[in-house]
PDB file of C-alpha atoms in Angstrom:
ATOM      1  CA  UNK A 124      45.151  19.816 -24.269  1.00 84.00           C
ATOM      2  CA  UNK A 125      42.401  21.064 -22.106  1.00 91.00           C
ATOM      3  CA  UNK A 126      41.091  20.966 -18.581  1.00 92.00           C
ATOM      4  CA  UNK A 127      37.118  20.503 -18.011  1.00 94.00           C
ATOM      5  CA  UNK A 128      35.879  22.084 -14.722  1.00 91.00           C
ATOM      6  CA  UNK A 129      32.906  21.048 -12.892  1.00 88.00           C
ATOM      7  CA  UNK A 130      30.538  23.081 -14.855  1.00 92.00           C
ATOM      8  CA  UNK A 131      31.850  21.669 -18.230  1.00 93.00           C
ATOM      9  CA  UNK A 132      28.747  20.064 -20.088  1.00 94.00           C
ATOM     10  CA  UNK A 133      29.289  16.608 -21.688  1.00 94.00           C
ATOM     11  CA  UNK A 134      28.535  18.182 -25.047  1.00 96.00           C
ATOM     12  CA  UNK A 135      31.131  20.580 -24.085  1.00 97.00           C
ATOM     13  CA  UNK A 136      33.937  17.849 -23.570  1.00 96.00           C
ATOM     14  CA  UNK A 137      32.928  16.015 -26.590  1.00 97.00           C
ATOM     15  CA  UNK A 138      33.303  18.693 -28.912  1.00 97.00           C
ATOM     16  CA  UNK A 139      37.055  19.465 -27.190  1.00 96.00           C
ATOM     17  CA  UNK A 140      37.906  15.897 -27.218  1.00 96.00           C
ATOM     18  CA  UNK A 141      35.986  13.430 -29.313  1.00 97.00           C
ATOM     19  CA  UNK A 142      34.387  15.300 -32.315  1.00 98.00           C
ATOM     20  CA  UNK A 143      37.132  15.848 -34.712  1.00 98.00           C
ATOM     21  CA  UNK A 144      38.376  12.198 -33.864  1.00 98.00           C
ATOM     22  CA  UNK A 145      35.477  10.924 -34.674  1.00 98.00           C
ATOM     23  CA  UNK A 146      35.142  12.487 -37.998  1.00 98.00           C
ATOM     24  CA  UNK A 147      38.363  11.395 -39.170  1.00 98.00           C
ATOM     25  CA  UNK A 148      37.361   8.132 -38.415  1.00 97.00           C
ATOM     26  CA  UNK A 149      34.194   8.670 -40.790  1.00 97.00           C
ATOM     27  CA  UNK A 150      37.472   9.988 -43.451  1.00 96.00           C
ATOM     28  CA  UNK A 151      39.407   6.756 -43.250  1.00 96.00           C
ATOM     29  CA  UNK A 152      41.774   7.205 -40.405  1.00 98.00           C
ATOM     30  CA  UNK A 153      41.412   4.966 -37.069  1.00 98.00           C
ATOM     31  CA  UNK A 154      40.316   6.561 -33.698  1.00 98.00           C
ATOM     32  CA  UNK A 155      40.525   6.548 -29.732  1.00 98.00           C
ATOM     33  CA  UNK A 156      39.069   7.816 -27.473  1.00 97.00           C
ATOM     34  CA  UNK A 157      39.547   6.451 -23.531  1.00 92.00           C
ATOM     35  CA  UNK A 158      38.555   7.670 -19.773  1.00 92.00           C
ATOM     36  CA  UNK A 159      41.452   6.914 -17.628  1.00 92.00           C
ATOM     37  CA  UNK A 160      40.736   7.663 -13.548  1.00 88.00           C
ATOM     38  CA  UNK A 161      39.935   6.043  -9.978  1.00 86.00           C
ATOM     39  CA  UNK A 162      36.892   4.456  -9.394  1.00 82.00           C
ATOM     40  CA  UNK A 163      33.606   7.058  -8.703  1.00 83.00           C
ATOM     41  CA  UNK A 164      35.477  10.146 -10.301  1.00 86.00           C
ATOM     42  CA  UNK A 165      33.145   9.529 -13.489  1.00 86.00           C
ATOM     43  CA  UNK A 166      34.583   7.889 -16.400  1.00 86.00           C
ATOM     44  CA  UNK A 167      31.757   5.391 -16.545  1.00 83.00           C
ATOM     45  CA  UNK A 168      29.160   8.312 -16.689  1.00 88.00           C
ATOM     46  CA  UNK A 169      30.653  10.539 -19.101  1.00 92.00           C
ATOM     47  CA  UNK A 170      31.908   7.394 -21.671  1.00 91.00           C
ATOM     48  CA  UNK A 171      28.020   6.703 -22.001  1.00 91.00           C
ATOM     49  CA  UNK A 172      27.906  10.381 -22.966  1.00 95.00           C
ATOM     50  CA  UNK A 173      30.745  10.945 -25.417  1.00 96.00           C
ATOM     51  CA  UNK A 174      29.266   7.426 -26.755  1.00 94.00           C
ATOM     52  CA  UNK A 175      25.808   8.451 -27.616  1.00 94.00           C
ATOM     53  CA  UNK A 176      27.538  12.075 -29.136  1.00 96.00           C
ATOM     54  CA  UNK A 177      29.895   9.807 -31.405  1.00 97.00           C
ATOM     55  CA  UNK A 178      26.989   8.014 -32.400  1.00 95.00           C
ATOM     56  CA  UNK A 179      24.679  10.861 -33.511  1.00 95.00           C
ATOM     57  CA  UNK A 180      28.012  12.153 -35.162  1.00 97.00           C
ATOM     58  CA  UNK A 181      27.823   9.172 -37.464  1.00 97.00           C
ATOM     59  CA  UNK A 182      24.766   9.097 -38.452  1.00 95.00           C
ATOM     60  CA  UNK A 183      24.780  12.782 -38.990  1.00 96.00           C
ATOM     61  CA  UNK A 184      27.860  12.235 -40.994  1.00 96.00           C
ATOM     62  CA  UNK A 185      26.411   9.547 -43.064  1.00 96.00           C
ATOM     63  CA  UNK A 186      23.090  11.871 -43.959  1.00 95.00           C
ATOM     64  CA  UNK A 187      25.108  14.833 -44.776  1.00 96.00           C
ATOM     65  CA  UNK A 188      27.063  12.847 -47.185  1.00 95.00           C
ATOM     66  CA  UNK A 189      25.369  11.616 -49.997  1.00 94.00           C
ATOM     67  CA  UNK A 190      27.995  11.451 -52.403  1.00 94.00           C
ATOM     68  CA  UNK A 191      29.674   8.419 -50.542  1.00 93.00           C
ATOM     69  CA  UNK A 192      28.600   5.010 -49.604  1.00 93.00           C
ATOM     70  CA  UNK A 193      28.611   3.870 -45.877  1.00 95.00           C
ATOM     71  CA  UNK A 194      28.813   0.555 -44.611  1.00 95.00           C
ATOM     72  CA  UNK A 195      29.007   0.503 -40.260  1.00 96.00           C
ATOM     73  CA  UNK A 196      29.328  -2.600 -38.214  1.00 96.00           C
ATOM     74  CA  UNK A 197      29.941  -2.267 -34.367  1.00 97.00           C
ATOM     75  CA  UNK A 198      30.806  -4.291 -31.788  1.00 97.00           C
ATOM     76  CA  UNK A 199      31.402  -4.352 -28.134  1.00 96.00           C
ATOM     77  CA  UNK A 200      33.295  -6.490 -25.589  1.00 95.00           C
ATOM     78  CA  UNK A 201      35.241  -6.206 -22.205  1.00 92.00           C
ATOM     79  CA  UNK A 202      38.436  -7.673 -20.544  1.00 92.00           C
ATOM     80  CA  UNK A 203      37.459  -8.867 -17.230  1.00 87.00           C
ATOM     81  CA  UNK A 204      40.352 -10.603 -15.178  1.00 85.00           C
ATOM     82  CA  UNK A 205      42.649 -11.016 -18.479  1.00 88.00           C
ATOM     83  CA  UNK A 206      39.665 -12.643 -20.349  1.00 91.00           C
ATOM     84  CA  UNK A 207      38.006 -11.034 -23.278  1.00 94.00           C
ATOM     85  CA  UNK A 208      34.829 -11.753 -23.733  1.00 93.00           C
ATOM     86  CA  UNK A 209      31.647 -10.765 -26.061  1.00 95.00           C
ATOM     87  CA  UNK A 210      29.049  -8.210 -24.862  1.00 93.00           C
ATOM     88  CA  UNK A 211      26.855  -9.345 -27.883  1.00 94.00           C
ATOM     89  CA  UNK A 212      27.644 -12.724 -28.017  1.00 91.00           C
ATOM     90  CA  UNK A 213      26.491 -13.951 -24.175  1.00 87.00           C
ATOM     91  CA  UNK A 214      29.764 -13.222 -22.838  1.00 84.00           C
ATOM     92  CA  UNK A 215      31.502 -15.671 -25.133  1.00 91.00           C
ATOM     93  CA  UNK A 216      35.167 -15.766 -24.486  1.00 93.00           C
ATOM     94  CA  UNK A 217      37.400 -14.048 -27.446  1.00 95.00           C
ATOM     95  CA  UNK A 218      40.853 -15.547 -28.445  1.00 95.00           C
ATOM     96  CA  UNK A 219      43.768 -12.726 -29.827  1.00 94.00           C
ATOM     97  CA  UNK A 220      45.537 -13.331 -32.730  1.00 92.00           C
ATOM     98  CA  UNK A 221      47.475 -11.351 -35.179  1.00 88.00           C
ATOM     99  CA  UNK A 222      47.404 -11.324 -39.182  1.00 86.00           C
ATOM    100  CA  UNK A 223      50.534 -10.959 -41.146  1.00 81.00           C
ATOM    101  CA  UNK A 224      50.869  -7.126 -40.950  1.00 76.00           C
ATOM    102  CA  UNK A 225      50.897  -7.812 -36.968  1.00 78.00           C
ATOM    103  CA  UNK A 226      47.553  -6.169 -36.457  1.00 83.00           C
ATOM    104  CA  UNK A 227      45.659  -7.691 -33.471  1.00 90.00           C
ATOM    105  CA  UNK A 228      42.137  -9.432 -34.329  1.00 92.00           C
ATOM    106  CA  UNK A 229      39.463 -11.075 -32.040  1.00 95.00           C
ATOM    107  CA  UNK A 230      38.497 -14.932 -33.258  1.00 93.00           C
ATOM    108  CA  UNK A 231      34.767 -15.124 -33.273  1.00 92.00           C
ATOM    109  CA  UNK A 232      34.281 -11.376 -32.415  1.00 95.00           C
ATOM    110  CA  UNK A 233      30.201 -10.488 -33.429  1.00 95.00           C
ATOM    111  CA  UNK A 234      30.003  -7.190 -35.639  1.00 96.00           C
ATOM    112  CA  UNK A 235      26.621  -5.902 -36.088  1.00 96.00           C
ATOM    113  CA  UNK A 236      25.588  -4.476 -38.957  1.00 96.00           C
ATOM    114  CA  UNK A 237      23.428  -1.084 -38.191  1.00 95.00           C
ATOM    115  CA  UNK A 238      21.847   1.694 -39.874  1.00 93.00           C
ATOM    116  CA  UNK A 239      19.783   3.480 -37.410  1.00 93.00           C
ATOM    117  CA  UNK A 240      20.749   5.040 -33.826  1.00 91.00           C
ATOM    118  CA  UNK A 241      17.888   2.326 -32.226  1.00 93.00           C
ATOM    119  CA  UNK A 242      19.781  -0.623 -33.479  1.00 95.00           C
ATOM    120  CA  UNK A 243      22.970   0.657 -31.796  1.00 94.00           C
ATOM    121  CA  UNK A 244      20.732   1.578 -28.747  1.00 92.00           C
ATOM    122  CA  UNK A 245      19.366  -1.523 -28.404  1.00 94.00           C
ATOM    123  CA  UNK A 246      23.443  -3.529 -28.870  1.00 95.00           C
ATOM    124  CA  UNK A 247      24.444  -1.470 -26.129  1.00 93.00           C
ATOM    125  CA  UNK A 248      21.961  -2.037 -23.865  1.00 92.00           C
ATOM    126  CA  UNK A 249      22.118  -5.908 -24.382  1.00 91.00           C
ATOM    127  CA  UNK A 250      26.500  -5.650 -23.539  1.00 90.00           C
ATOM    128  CA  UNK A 251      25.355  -3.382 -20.484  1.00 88.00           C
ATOM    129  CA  UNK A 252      23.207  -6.160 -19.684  1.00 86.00           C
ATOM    130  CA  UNK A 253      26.695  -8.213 -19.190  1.00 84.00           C
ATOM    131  CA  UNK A 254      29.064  -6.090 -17.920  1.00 80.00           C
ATOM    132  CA  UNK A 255      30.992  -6.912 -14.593  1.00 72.00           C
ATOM    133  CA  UNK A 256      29.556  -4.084 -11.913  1.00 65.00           C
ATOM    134  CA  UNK A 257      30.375  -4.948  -8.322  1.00 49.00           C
ATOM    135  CA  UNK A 258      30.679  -3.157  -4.964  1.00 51.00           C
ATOM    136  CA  UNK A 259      33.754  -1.990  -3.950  1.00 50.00           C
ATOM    137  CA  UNK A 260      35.538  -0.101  -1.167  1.00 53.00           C
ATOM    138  CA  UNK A 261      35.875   3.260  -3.394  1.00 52.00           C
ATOM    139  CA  UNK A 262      32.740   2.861  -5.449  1.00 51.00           C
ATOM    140  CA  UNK A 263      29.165   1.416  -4.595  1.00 46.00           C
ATOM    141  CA  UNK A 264      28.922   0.418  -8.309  1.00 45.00           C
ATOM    142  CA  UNK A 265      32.006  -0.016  -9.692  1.00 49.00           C
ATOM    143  CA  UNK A 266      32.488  -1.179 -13.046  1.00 65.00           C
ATOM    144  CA  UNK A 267      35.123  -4.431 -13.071  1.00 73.00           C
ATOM    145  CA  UNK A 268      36.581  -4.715 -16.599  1.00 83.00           C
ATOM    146  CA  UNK A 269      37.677  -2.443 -18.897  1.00 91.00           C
ATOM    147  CA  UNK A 270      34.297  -2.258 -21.559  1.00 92.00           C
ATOM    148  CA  UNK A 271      35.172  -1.429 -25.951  1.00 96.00           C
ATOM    149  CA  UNK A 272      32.736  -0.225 -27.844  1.00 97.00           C
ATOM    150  CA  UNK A 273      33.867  -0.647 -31.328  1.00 97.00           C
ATOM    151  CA  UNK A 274      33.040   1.227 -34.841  1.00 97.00           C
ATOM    152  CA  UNK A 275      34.580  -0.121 -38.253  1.00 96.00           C
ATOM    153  CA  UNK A 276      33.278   2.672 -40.744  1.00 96.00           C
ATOM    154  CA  UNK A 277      33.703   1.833 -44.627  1.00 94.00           C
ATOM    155  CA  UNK A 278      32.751   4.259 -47.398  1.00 94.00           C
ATOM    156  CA  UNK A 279      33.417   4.578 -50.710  1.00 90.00           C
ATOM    157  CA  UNK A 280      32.182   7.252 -53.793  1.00 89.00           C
ATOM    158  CA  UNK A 281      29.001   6.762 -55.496  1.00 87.00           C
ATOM    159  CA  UNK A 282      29.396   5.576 -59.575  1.00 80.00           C
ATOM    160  CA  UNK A 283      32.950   5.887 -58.807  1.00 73.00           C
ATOM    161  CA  UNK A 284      35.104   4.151 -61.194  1.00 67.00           C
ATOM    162  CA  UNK A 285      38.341   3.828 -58.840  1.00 65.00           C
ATOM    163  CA  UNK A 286      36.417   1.398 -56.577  1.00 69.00           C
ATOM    164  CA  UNK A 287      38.879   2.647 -53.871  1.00 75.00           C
ATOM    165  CA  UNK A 288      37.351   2.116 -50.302  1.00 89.00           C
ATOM    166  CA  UNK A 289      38.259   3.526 -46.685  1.00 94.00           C
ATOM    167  CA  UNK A 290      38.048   1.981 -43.831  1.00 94.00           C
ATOM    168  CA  UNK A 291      38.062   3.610 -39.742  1.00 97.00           C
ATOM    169  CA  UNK A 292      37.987   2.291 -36.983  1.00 97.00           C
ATOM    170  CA  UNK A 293      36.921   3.931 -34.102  1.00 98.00           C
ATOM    171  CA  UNK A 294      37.320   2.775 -30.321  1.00 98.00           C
ATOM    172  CA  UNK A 295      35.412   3.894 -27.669  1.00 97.00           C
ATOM    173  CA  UNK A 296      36.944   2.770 -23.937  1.00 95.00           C
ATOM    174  CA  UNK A 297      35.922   2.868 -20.280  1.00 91.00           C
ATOM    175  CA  UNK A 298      38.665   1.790 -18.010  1.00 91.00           C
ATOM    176  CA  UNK A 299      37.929   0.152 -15.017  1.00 85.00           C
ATOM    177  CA  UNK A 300      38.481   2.008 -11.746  1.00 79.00           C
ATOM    178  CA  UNK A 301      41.566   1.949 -10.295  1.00 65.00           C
ATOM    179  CA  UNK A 302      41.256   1.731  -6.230  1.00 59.00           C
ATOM    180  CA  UNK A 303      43.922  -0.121  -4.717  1.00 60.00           C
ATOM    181  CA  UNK A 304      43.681  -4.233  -4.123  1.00 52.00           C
ATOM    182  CA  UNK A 305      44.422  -4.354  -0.581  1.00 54.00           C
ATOM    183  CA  UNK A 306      41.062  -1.789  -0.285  1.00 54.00           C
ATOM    184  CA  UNK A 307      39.138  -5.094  -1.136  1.00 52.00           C
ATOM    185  CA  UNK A 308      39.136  -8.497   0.066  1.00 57.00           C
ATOM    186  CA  UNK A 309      37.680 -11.842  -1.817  1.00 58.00           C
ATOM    187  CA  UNK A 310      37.295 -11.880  -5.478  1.00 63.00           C
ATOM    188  CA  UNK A 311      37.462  -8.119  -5.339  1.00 59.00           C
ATOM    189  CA  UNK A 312      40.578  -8.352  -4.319  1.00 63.00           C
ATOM    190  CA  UNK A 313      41.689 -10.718  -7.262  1.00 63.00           C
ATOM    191  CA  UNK A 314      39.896  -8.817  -9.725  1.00 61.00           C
ATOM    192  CA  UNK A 315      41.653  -5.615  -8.013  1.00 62.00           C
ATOM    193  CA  UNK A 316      45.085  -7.599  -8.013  1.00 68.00           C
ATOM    194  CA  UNK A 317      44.321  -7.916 -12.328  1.00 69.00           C
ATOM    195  CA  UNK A 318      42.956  -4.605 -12.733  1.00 72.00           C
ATOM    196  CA  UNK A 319      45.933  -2.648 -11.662  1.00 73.00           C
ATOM    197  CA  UNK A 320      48.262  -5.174 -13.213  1.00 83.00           C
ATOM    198  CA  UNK A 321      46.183  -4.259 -16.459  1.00 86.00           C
ATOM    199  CA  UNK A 322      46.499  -0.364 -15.841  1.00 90.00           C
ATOM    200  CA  UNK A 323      50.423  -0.552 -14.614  1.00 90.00           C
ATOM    201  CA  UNK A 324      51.201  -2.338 -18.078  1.00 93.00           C
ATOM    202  CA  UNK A 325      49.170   0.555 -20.085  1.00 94.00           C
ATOM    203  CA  UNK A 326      50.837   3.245 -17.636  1.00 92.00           C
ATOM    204  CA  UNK A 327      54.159   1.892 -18.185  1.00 94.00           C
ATOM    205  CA  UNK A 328      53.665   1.418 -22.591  1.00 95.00           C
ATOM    206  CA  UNK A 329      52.631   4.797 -22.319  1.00 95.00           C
ATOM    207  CA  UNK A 330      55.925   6.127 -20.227  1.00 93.00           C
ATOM    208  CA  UNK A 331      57.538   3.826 -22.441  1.00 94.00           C
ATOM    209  CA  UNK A 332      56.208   5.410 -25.476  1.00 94.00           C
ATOM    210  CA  UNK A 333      56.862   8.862 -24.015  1.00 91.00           C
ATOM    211  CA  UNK A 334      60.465   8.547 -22.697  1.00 88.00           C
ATOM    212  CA  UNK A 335      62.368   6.281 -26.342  1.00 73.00           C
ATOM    213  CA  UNK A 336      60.732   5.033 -29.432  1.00 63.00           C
ATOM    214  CA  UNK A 337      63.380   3.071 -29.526  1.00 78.00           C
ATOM    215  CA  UNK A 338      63.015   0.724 -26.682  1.00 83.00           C
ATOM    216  CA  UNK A 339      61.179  -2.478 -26.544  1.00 90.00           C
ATOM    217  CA  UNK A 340      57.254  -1.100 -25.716  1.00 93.00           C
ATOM    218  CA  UNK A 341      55.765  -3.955 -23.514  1.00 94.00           C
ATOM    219  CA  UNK A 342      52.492  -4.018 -25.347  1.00 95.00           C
ATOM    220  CA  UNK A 343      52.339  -7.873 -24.349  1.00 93.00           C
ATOM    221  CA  UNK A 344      52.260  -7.713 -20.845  1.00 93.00           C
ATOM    222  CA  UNK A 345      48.216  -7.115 -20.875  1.00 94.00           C
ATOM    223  CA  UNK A 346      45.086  -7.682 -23.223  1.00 95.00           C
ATOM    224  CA  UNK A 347      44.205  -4.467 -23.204  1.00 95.00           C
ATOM    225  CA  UNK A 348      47.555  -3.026 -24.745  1.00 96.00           C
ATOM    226  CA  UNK A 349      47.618  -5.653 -27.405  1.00 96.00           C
ATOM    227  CA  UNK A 350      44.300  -4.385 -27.899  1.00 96.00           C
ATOM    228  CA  UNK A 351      44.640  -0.879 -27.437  1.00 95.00           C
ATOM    229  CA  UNK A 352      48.619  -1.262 -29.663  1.00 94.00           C
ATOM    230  CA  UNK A 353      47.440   0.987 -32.399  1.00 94.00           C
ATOM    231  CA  UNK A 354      46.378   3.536 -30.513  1.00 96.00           C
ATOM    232  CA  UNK A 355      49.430   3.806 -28.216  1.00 96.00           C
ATOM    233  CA  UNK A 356      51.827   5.482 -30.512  1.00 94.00           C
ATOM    234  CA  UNK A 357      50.183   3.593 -33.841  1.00 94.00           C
ATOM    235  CA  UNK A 358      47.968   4.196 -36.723  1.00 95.00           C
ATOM    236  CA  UNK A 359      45.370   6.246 -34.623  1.00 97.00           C
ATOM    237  CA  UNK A 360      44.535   9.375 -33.953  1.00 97.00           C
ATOM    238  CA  UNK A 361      44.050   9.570 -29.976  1.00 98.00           C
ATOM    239  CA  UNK A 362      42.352  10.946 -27.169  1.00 97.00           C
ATOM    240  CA  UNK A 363      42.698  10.366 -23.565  1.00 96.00           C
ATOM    241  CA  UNK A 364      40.081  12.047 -20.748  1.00 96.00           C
ATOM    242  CA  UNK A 365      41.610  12.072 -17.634  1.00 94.00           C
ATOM    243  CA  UNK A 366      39.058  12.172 -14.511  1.00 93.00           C
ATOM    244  CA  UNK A 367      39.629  13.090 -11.341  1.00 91.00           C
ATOM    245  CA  UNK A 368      38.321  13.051  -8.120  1.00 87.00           C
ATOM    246  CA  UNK A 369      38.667  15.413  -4.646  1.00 86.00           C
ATOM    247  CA  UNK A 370      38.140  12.300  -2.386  1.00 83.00           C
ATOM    248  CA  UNK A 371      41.377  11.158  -3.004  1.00 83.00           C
ATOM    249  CA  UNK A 372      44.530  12.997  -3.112  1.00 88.00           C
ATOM    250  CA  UNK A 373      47.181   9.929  -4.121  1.00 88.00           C
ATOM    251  CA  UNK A 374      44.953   8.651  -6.866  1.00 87.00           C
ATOM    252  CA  UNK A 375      44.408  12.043  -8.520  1.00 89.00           C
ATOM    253  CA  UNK A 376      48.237  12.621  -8.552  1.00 91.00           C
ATOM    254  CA  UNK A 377      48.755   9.079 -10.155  1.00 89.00           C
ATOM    255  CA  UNK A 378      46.206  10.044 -12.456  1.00 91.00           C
ATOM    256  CA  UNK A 379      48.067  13.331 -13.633  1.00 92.00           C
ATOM    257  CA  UNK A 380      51.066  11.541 -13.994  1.00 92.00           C
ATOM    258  CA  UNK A 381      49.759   9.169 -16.822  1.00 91.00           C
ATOM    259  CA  UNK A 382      48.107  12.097 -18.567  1.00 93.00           C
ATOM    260  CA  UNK A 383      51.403  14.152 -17.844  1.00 93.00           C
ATOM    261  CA  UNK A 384      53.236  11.300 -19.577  1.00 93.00           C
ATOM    262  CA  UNK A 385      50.370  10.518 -22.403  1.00 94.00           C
ATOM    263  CA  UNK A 386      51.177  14.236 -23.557  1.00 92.00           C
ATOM    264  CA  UNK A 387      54.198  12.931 -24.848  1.00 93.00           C
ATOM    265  CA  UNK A 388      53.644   9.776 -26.801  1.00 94.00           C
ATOM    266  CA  UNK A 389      53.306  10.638 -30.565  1.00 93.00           C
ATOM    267  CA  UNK A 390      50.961   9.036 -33.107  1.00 96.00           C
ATOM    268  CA  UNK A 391      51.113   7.854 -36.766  1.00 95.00           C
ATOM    269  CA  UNK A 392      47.897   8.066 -38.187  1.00 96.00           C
ATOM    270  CA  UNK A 393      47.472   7.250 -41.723  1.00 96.00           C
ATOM    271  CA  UNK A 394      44.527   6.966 -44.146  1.00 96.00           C
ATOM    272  CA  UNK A 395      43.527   3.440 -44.811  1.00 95.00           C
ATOM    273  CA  UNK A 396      42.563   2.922 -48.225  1.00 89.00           C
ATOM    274  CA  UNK A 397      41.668  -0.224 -49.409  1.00 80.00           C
ATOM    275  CA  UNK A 398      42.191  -0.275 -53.361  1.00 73.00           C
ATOM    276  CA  UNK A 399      40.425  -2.426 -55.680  1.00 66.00           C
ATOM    277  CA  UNK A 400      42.088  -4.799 -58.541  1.00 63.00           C
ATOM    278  CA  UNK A 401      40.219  -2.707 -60.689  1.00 62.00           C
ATOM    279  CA  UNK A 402      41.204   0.637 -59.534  1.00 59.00           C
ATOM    280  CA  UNK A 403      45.132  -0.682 -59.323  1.00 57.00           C
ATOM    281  CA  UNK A 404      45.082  -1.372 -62.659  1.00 62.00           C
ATOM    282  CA  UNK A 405      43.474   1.912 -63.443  1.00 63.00           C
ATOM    283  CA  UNK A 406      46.327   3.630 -61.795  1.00 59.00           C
ATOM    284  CA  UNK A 407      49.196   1.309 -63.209  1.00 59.00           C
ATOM    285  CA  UNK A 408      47.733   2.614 -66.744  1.00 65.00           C
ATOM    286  CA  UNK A 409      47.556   5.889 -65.957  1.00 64.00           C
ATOM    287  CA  UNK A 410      51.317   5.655 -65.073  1.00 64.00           C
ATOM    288  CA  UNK A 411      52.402   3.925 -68.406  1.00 70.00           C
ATOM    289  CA  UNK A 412      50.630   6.650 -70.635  1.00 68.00           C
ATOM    290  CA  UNK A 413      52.476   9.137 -68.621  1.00 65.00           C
ATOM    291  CA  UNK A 414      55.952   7.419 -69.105  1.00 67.00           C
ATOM    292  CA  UNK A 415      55.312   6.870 -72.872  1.00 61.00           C
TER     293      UNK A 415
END
């Protein structure tokens, strides 16, 4: 836990939040990392930061690492009044489903294969290109949905016999803003009316996740906690940047509430290895020479 003044650098906040997350992620395990705050108190701003630091992480990573393989495919897309929809893909409209270990997917979801930090530069500009930004009452450009940038990193070991591959994913998420609906009027006011349904559902999973494991965690009440599941007391390792604001007293209490509660909700994260037919046999082997 830490709290960032007004003099903390973004470099500074990365490195305290982001930086160990996101090497696990290039290690196999599955990351977060989220800004969670009223509209205008920054998350937009420093998200784009901690972004383009998680990005020259990987490909730092990657270069320093010669002994493994890399594969990297990213992808980015926003929930805008309940919809999901493609940032790469001209805002096509993405349908949830879940496999048969009950992990959530995205039908027709684009991943980009990259290599180089321009390639990334130049998908993220295109999805910025498409976000929802409107006027609002609290915020003279407000961003509308909540935006996921997306990194699925697989490696495995040069000449390595095992064949065994891991796999991270890393998510990268700017909430919308949070300014009440009755601040607005029009379609800001229905997109207001969805927004805070959105961020009551994640508030309450998380108090839900922090008061009994045992209880039934409504991660169906919104797209972004079906999304956002594995994160929110899953297979992830977790981060949450609170951001707050003096302009508003009520909304920078609510906001230390969540993170008050977040403190509390405990993670699973475990390496995801992907093992080969070849490299299961290999093992299976192994065992029946030790047993004879």
């Amino acid at each position: 836990d830490h709290i960032f003044d007004e003099t903390a650098t973004n470099e500074l906040v990365y490195q305290e939040l982001a930086s160990d997350i996101v090497k696990k992620a290039m290690e196999g395990y599955n990351g977060t990392v989220f800004c969670y705050g009223q509209s205008g108190s920054g998350k937009t701003f420093t998200t784009d930061e901690l972004r383009r630091l998680a990005l020259q992480e990987v490909l730092e990573y990657i270069e320093n690492c010669p002994q493994r393989e890399f594969l990297l495919r990213v992808s980015y897309f926003e929930i805008y009044n309940e919809k999901v929809t493609d940032l790469l893909q001209d805002n096509k409209e993405l349908t949830l489903r879940e496999d048969v270990d009950k992990n959530v997917l995205l039908d027709g979801m684009h991943e980009a294969f990259v290599k180089t930090s321009n390639q990334v530069l130049e998908l993220l500009n295109q999805g910025n290109e498409r976000r929802k930004i409107s006027e609002t009452k609290m915020n003279a450009r407000s961003s509308r949905s909540h935006c996921i940038f997306r990194i699925v990193v697989e490696s495995r070991m040069r000449g390595s016999e095992e064949n065994i591959d891991i796999s991270g994913v890393l998510y990268l998420v700017d909430l919308a803003g949070s300014e009440k609906a009755s601040a607005n009027t029009g379609d800001r006011f229905r997109e207001g009316v969805l927004i805070n349904k959105s961020l009551l559902t994640l508030s309450l999973v998380i108090r839900q996740l922090a008061e009994d494991s045992n209880q039934h965690i409504s991660y169906r009440d919104s797209k972004l906690t079906r999304i956002l599941q594995n994160a929110l007391g899953g297979n992830s390792k977790t981060a949450i940047l609170c951001t707050v604001s003096p302009g508003n007293v009520e909304e920078t209490q609510s906001t230390l509430r969540f993170g008050q509660s977040a403190k509390r909700v405990l993670n699973k994260p475990l390496l995801n290895e992907v093992v080969t037919d070849k490299a299961l046999l290999k093992r299976h082997q192994k065992e029946i020479e030790t047993l004879k």
